[in-house]
Amino acid sequence: MKKSPKFILSIAMIASLSACGLSDMINRTEAYNYGTISHASEHVNATKDFNETNPGLGLGSEAPLRGTKWSAGVEAGFFENSNSNTSTYAVGYFERDMLAKRPRALRVGFFSGYARYPSEAANSNSIFPSIGDYIPVAGLQATVPTIGRHEFRVRLAPGLSRSSAIISLQSNFVF
């Protein structure tokens, strides 16, 4: 049975991540889960009108990396995308504490994963493969705790085919 290049690439990525020892660096005692609510987006230099109200729900998990100011996390969920369709997504991310005297007061990092955008998948010119209707997504993110167990997250990603960049806003509720 012949395997597709996407299947082989996916297996290679999973194998390289599991072999790098990341799981040994995760501080399990300080790991936590969170629920996320997606709020809105802003398309910078958009060439069409987008729906910028993007409600959605998701679940995530984050854990600090031992002996570093970094943490690793995963998140998945769904939201109403800017084309007024439902998109599902799954991302992994790394964030770094930026304030030495106030741990977890401001974390900045990057994310990467896949999101369902059928029209973009059909037109994708990315160096990373689309998987069916799912396109690769990546960008920068910042997370700031607010009140109690609430965190506010901002993500900045390159625009798809009709904008320069996309800024998205989320609320995370740690449990």
Backbone as a ProteinNet text record, in pm:
[ID]
protein_1_A
[PRIMARY]
MKKSPKFILSIAMIASLSACGLSDMINRTEAYNYGTISHASEHVNATKDFNETNPGLGLGSEAPLRGTKWSAGVEAGFFENSNSNTSTYAVGYFERDMLAKRPRALRVGFFSGYARYPSEAANSNSIFPSIGDYIPVAGLQATVPTIGRHEFRVRLAPGLSRSSAIISLQSNFVF
[TERTIARY]
83.8	0	88.9	69.5	149.5	94.6	184.1	145.2	165.8	76.3	86.6	199.1	252.6	357.6	309.7	181.2	127.7	130.6	94.7	95.6	238.6	332.5	472.8	526.5	494.2	537.5	478.8	351.9	287.2	355	383.3	451	590.8	662.4	796.4	791.7	692.8	681	649.7	558.3	522.5	642.9	714.3	831.4	940.7	964	1069.9	1032.9	905.5	863.8	871	830.5	833.5	975.6	1065.2	1203.7	1287.3	1237.8	1321.8	1329.3	1256.7	1265.1	1178.3	1088.4	1002.9	920.3	871.1	786.3	862.1	993.6	1072.8	1092.3	1078.8	1098.9	973.3	858.5	733.3	721.4	692.1	673.1	526.8	498.2	360.4	287.7	360.1	294.5	237.2	285.8	235.6	153.8	122.4	40.3	-102.6	-173.3	-313.1	-391.6	-522.4	-613.2	-691	-747.9	-829.2	-933.6	-1041.6	-1142	-1120.4	-1148.4	-1126.1	-1253.4	-1275.2	-1384.4	-1321.7	-1350.5	-1303	-1400.6	-1345.7	-1428.9	-1437.8	-1325.7	-1328.2	-1195.4	-1195.5	-1072	-1070.9	-955.5	-939.8	-848.6	-897.1	-818.3	-750.1	-620.3	-542.9	-529	-557.8	-551	-636.5	-756.8	-846.2	-893.4	-907.3	-955.9	-1104.1	-1169.6	-1313.4	-1364.9	-1495.7	-1555.4	-1561.9	-1510.4	-1512.2	-1604.8	-1655	-1725.9	-1618.7	-1609.5	-1503.6	-1549.1	-1674.7	-1724.2	-1719	-1632.2	-1601.5	-1617.9	-1741.3	-1759.7	-1717.3	-1662.2	-1621.9	-1580.8	-1561.1	-1521.1	-1405	-1323.2	-1212.6	-1163.8	-1075.1	-1008.4	-859.6	-783.7	-639	-573.1	-445.3	-363.9	-225.9	-168.5	-36.6	47.3	178.3	270.1	402.6	457.8	590.3	697.4	803.6	918.1	1019.4	1060.5	1150	1276.5	1311.3	1437.8	1440.9	1326.4	1323.2	1209.2	1202.9	1090.7	985.5	998.5	909.2	800.9	688.1	583	537.9	482.9	431.7	283.2	206.5	63.4	2.9	-115.9	-195.8	-337.1	-406.7	-542	-619.7	-747.8	-834.3	-974.8	-1046.6	-1182.9	-1247.5	-1352.5	-1423.1	-1467	-1491	-1535.4	-1603.6	-1679.9	-1738	-1629.9	-1586.4	-1474.4	-1519.3	-1427.7	-1454.6	-1536.4	-1557.4	-1644.7	-1782.7	-1810.8	-1938.4	-1964.8	-1857.9	-1866.5	-1803.3	-1828.9	-1766.4	-1632.1	-1529.4	-1395.9	-1356.4	-1293.8	-1231.9	-1082.3	-1012.9	-868.5	-799.6	-671.8	-584.9	-448.1	-394.3	-262.8	-179.5	-49.9	45.6	116.8	168.3	236.8	343.6	432.5	534	523	529.6	528.9	640.1	688.9	797	751.2	779.4	756.9	848	792.7	871.1	911.8	845.8	875.6	939.4	1067.3	1142.7	1083.2	1036.7	988.4	841.5	772.1	630.2	603.6	634.6	611.9	466	446.1	316	234.4	294.8	223.1	211.1	307.9	304.1	383.3	316.5	384.3	371.5	481	484.2	542.6	487.4	538	485.6	480.8	437.6	352	268	180	185.5	145.4	139.2	39.8	-32.3	-127.2	-206.3	-329.5	-416.6	-556.3	-620.8	-758.3	-835.3	-963.3	-1046.9	-1096.7	-1049.2	-1089.8	-1093.5	-1205.8	-1211.8	-1172.6	-1219.1	-1187.4	-1038.5	-976.6	-833.1	-750.9	-797.8	-725	-716.3	-822.1	-823.2	-723	-690.4	-599	-464	-434.6	-314.7	-186	-94.9	39	145.6	106.1	196.9	301.7	418.3	520.4	480.2	386.3	335.4	209.8	190.4	77.1	-56.9	-158.2	-295.6	-333.6	-422.1	-469.4	-620.2	-664.1	-806.5	-847	-945.8	-993.5	-916.1	-813.1	-737.4	-610	-588.6	-468.8	-375.7	-246.1	-154.2	-174.2	-168.1	-175.6	-57.9	-5.9	106.7	110.9	174.8	187.9	242.6	227.2	274.4	154.9	179.6	72.4	126.7	37.6	69	-48.2	-16.6	-118.6	-93.7	-201	-193.1	-303.1	-268.4	-372.8	-445.9	-575.4	-651.2	-701.2	-822.5	-881	-906.2	-864.5	-888.3	-820.6	-896.7	-842.8	-863.1	-885.8	-907.2	-776.9	-754.6	-641	-693.6	-628.9	-664.2	-552.4	-586.4	-485.6	-511.6	-403.3	-405.6	-314.7	-365.2	-284.3	-273.9	-156.7	-129.3	-77.2	-147	-108.9	-103.9	-25.5	-29.1	-170.5	-210.5	-342.6	-352	-473.2	-491.6	-486.8	-569.8	-557.2	-607.8	-679.2	-739.8	-709.9	-598.7	-556.4	-407.6	-349	-206	-180.5	-270.9	-255.6	-392.7	-400	-522.6	-487.4	-558.3	-542.1	-667	-650.1	-765.8	-756	-872.4	-880.9	-955.3	-903.4	-962.7	-959.8	-1050.3	-1046	-1022.5	-930.7	-903.6	-946.2	-1008.9	-1050.3	-982.6	-886.7	-804.4	-886	-876.1	-940.3	-848.1
-116.9	0	124	211.4	332.4	441.1	504.6	610.2	745.8	839.7	973.3	1051.9	1153.6	1237.7	1306.7	1344.6	1409.8	1314.1	1187.4	1088.1	1067.1	1054.8	1033.8	1153.6	1276.9	1397.6	1403.5	1368.1	1369.2	1270.8	1151.5	1051.6	1100.1	1160.6	1212.8	1323.3	1412.8	1520.5	1464.3	1369.5	1309.5	1237.5	1162.9	1089.5	1184.2	1293.1	1385.7	1456.5	1492.1	1557.7	1461.8	1338.4	1244.5	1204.2	1210.8	1171.1	1282.8	1405.6	1517	1530.3	1450.1	1454.4	1561.3	1622.9	1727.5	1676.8	1554.2	1501.2	1491.3	1470.4	1463.7	1601.1	1707.2	1842.8	1902.7	1843.3	1902.1	1882	1991.3	1987.9	1954	1827.9	1781.9	1840.8	1873.5	1924.1	2063.7	2140	2275.1	2285.3	2172.6	2173.3	2209.4	2267.9	2301.1	2294.9	2285.1	2284.5	2414.8	2447.9	2568.7	2552.8	2624.9	2638.8	2773.4	2782.2	2908.3	2951.3	3080.9	3140.5	3233	3206.9	3295.2	3411.3	3532.6	3652.7	3714.4	3761.6	3845.4	3837.2	3891.9	3902.5	4036.7	4071.9	4192.1	4154.5	4174.1	4146.7	4276.8	4278.5	4397.8	4406.9	4522.8	4546.6	4447.5	4422.9	4327.1	4379.3	4288.6	4325	4292.7	4247.4	4222.9	4242.3	4251.1	4262.9	4124.6	4115.9	3991.1	4003.3	3890.6	3881.6	3882.7	3989.6	4001.9	3957.6	3914.1	3857.8	3706.8	3641.1	3499.9	3416.9	3398	3319.8	3174.8	3119.3	2979.6	2928.4	2797.6	2731.4	2637	2617.4	2524.4	2476.5	2379.5	2327.6	2326.2	2352.3	2350.6	2297.1	2272.1	2226	2286.8	2332.5	2396.2	2345.9	2336.1	2292.8	2366.7	2413.9	2476.5	2372.9	2418.5	2332	2349.9	2240.9	2244.1	2323.5	2407	2480	2590.4	2628	2734	2829.6	2937.7	3031.3	3000.8	2885.9	2847.8	2753.3	2754.2	2655.5	2605.7	2485.9	2426	2398.7	2414.3	2391.2	2337.6	2283.4	2237.9	2291	2314.6	2368.6	2322.6	2295.1	2256.9	2308.2	2337.3	2385.7	2419.3	2501.6	2545	2689.4	2758.5	2897.3	2933.1	3041.4	3093.5	3176.5	3135	3203.8	3332.4	3400.6	3530.9	3523.3	3402.4	3381.9	3334.8	3343.4	3301.7	3152.3	3072.5	2926.6	2877.3	2752.8	2695.9	2635	2671.5	2613.6	2540.9	2425.9	2357	2379.1	2371.5	2395.5	2313.4	2291.2	2229.5	2293.6	2345.7	2410.4	2364.9	2374.3	2359.8	2492.4	2522.2	2649.8	2643.3	2739.9	2763.8	2910.1	2936.9	3073.8	3090	3212.6	3244.1	3354.9	3338	3445.3	3561.3	3681.5	3797.9	3887.6	3874.4	3960.1	3876.7	3901.6	3819.6	3825.2	3940.2	3953.3	3915.1	3891.6	3854.5	3738.7	3615.7	3500.6	3491.6	3455.1	3435.2	3563.6	3680.5	3808.2	3847.7	3809.6	3833	3722.2	3648.8	3542.1	3571.3	3553.4	3578.5	3455	3417.2	3298.5	3284.7	3160.6	3131.6	3005.6	2993.1	2877.5	2825.1	2699.8	2637.7	2522.8	2502	2391.9	2393.2	2345.9	2338.1	2388.8	2452.6	2500	2466.3	2442.3	2404.8	2529	2545.7	2652.8	2593.7	2531.8	2463.8	2551.8	2676.6	2761.8	2796.2	2814.7	2844.1	2718.7	2601.9	2477.2	2453.4	2488.4	2470.1	2561.1	2675.3	2773.6	2781.3	2689.4	2699.7	2686.9	2782.5	2778.5	2763.6	2719.5	2708.4	2599.5	2618	2512.5	2393.7	2417.3	2309.7	2254.1	2124.8	2066.5	2093.4	2116.6	2116.3	1970.3	1946.4	1810.3	1813.9	1774.2	1784.2	1930.9	1966.1	2104	2184.5	2125.2	2191.1	2253.2	2380.9	2451.3	2475.1	2485.8	2516.6	2660.6	2681.7	2814.2	2830.1	2949.4	2976	3125.1	3161	3302.5	3324.5	3447.1	3489	3502.9	3489.3	3506.8	3567.2	3633.4	3688.3	3657.8	3619.6	3586.1	3667.4	3728.5	3811.7	3767.9	3729.7	3700.4	3829.5	3820.2	3939.5	3925.8	3875.7	3864.4	3717.4	3674.3	3535.7	3437.5	3344.3	3239	3269.1	3395.7	3437.9	3487.6	3451.5	3501	3555.9	3657.8	3716.1	3683.5	3630.7	3592.8	3665	3713.8	3777.8	3696.2	3663.7	3591.2	3674.7	3672.9	3744.2	3642.7	3629.7	3532.2	3601.3	3548.5	3603.1	3591.5	3689.6	3685.3	3570.9	3530	3426.1	3494.5	3458	3512.9	3656.5	3710.3	3842.3	3941.9	3928	4027.7	4009	4112.4	4105.9	4026.5	4040.7	3973.1	3958.1	3864.8	3842.8	3849.3	3933.7	3944.2	3883	3786	3723.1	3737.7	3741.3	3762.2	3647.1	3600.9	3490.5	3518.7	3455.1	3450	3305	3283.6	3149.6	3145.7	3036.2	3017.2	2892.3	2911.6	2803.6	2721.8	2589.4	2501.2	2389.2
0	0	0	-96.3	-109.3	-15.7	62.3	155.3	88.6	116.7	58.4	125.3	56.9	116.9	244	251.4	371.5	489.5	465.6	571.5	622.6	532.3	569.6	646.1	601	670.3	810.8	825.5	956.8	1052	1005.8	1089.4	1127.5	1034.6	1062.9	1168	1159.5	1257.5	1396.4	1405.2	1533.9	1594.1	1512.3	1561.4	1611.1	1538.3	1580.1	1709.8	1727.1	1851.1	1969.4	1950.8	2062.6	2097.2	2003.1	2028.2	2088.5	2089.3	2133.6	2284.3	2360.2	2505.4	2568	2492.1	2545.9	2662.9	2652.5	2760.3	2892.4	2888.2	3010.5	3073.4	2994.9	3046.8	3109	3082.8	3131.3	3281.5	3349.9	3493.6	3521.2	3542.2	3553.9	3675	3781.3	3902.1	3882.8	3785.7	3762.9	3634.3	3573.9	3453	3489.5	3395.3	3419.5	3289.2	3302.7	3188.3	3187.2	3073	3063.2	2954.1	2970.6	2866.8	2801	2673.4	2603.2	2530.8	2529.7	2454.1	2350.4	2224.5	2116.6	2105.9	2085.3	2081.5	1942.3	1893	1773.1	1700.4	1579.8	1502.8	1431.3	1384.9	1301.7	1186.1	1065.4	946.2	903	906.4	872.6	720.8	665.3	520.1	441.2	489.3	423.6	288.7	192.3	59.2	42.3	150.9	149.8	291.1	305.5	438.3	503	625.6	699.9	820.6	865.6	992.6	1101.1	1177.5	1278	1416.8	1430.5	1555.8	1540.9	1619	1597.7	1724.8	1772.5	1894.8	1875.3	1982.7	1976.9	2112.9	2122.4	2245.9	2219.1	2320.6	2307.4	2442.4	2440	2560	2534.8	2641.1	2627.7	2752.8	2740.6	2852.5	2836.6	2947.4	2943.6	3060	3037.5	3142.6	3128.6	3241.4	3236.7	3202.4	3139.6	3111.4	3224.5	3284.5	3400.7	3373.4	3469.7	3463.8	3359.8	3304.8	3204.2	3235.1	3161.2	3170.5	3064.7	2998.3	2889.5	2939.1	2869.4	2890.4	2753.6	2752.4	2629.2	2647.8	2539.9	2550.5	2422.6	2436.3	2322.5	2343.1	2231.1	2237.9	2115.3	2133.4	2021.5	2048.1	1940.2	1957.1	1825.2	1832.3	1712.7	1731.4	1621.2	1625.7	1494.1	1496.2	1373.4	1306.6	1190.1	1126.3	1057.8	998.6	938.7	810.4	760.2	644.5	689.8	819.5	881.2	868.7	863.8	866.8	996.2	1032	1151.2	1114.5	1190.3	1172.8	1300.5	1284.6	1397.1	1385.8	1499.1	1497.5	1605.6	1586	1685.9	1670.2	1780.4	1777	1895.5	1877.4	1985.6	1999	2118.6	2135.4	2243.6	2237.3	2339.6	2379.5	2510.5	2560.8	2663.5	2675.5	2769.5	2862.9	2994.1	3090.5	3056.7	3049.9	3010.6	3127.3	3242.9	3357.3	3468.3	3495.5	3591.1	3731.5	3775.1	3912.6	3928.8	3817.7	3823	3728.4	3771	3683.1	3638	3514.5	3451.2	3438.6	3460.8	3446.4	3299.5	3219.4	3075	3009.6	2920.6	2847.4	2698.4	2627.5	2483.1	2416.6	2301.1	2234.2	2093.5	2047.4	1911.5	1911.4	1808.9	1796.1	1653.4	1637.9	1506.8	1513	1404	1399.4	1270.4	1278.1	1161.4	1196.4	1097.6	1112	984.6	999.6	885.1	812	689.8	598.4	457.3	417.2	287	168.2	163.6	47.8	43.5	158.6	162.4	129.7	172.2	144.6	-5.8	-77	-222.6	-292.3	-230.7	-291.3	-221.1	-131.7	-48.7	-129.7	-107.8	-167.7	-60.3	58.3	171.2	146.6	209	202.6	290.1	383.3	467.2	402.6	408.6	336.4	403.5	321.6	370.8	390.7	484.6	509.8	490.4	372.4	339.5	339.8	422	433.5	537.9	597.9	704.7	648.5	684.6	638.6	757.2	732	840.8	887.7	1018.4	1078	1173.6	1183.4	1272.5	1300.3	1410.2	1441.3	1580.4	1626.2	1757.9	1851.3	1981.2	2078.1	2206.3	2280.7	2412.2	2504.4	2628.7	2727.2	2853.6	2904.7	3025	3121.5	3246	3344.3	3380.9	3408.5	3444.6	3588.6	3607.2	3740.9	3771.7	3888.1	3929.3	3836	3782.9	3697	3549.3	3516.4	3377.9	3316.1	3190.2	3112.2	2980.1	2930.7	2802.4	2704.9	2586.3	2487.1	2355.6	2296.8	2165.1	2074.4	1956.9	1857.9	1731	1670	1545.2	1445.1	1333	1230.2	1094.7	1002.5	866.7	810.6	732.7	671	572	546.6	447.1	310.7	219.2	84.4	70.5	171	152	263.1	333.8	432.3	460.9	519.7	552.1	679.3	777	905.2	969.9	1064.9	1141.7	1289.3	1361.3	1506.6	1568.5	1658.9	1722.6	1874.2	1939.2	2083.6	2148.7	2263.5	2338.2	2488	2559.9	2705.7	2745.6	2837.1	2889.4	3035.8	3076.5	3213.7	3269.3	3356.7	3411.5	3509.9	3497.2	3596.3	3633.9
[MASK]
+++++++++++++++++++++++++++++++++++++++++++++++++++++++++++++++++++++++++++++++++++++++++++++++++++++++++++++++++++++++++++++++++++++++++++++++++++++++++++++++++++++++++++++++

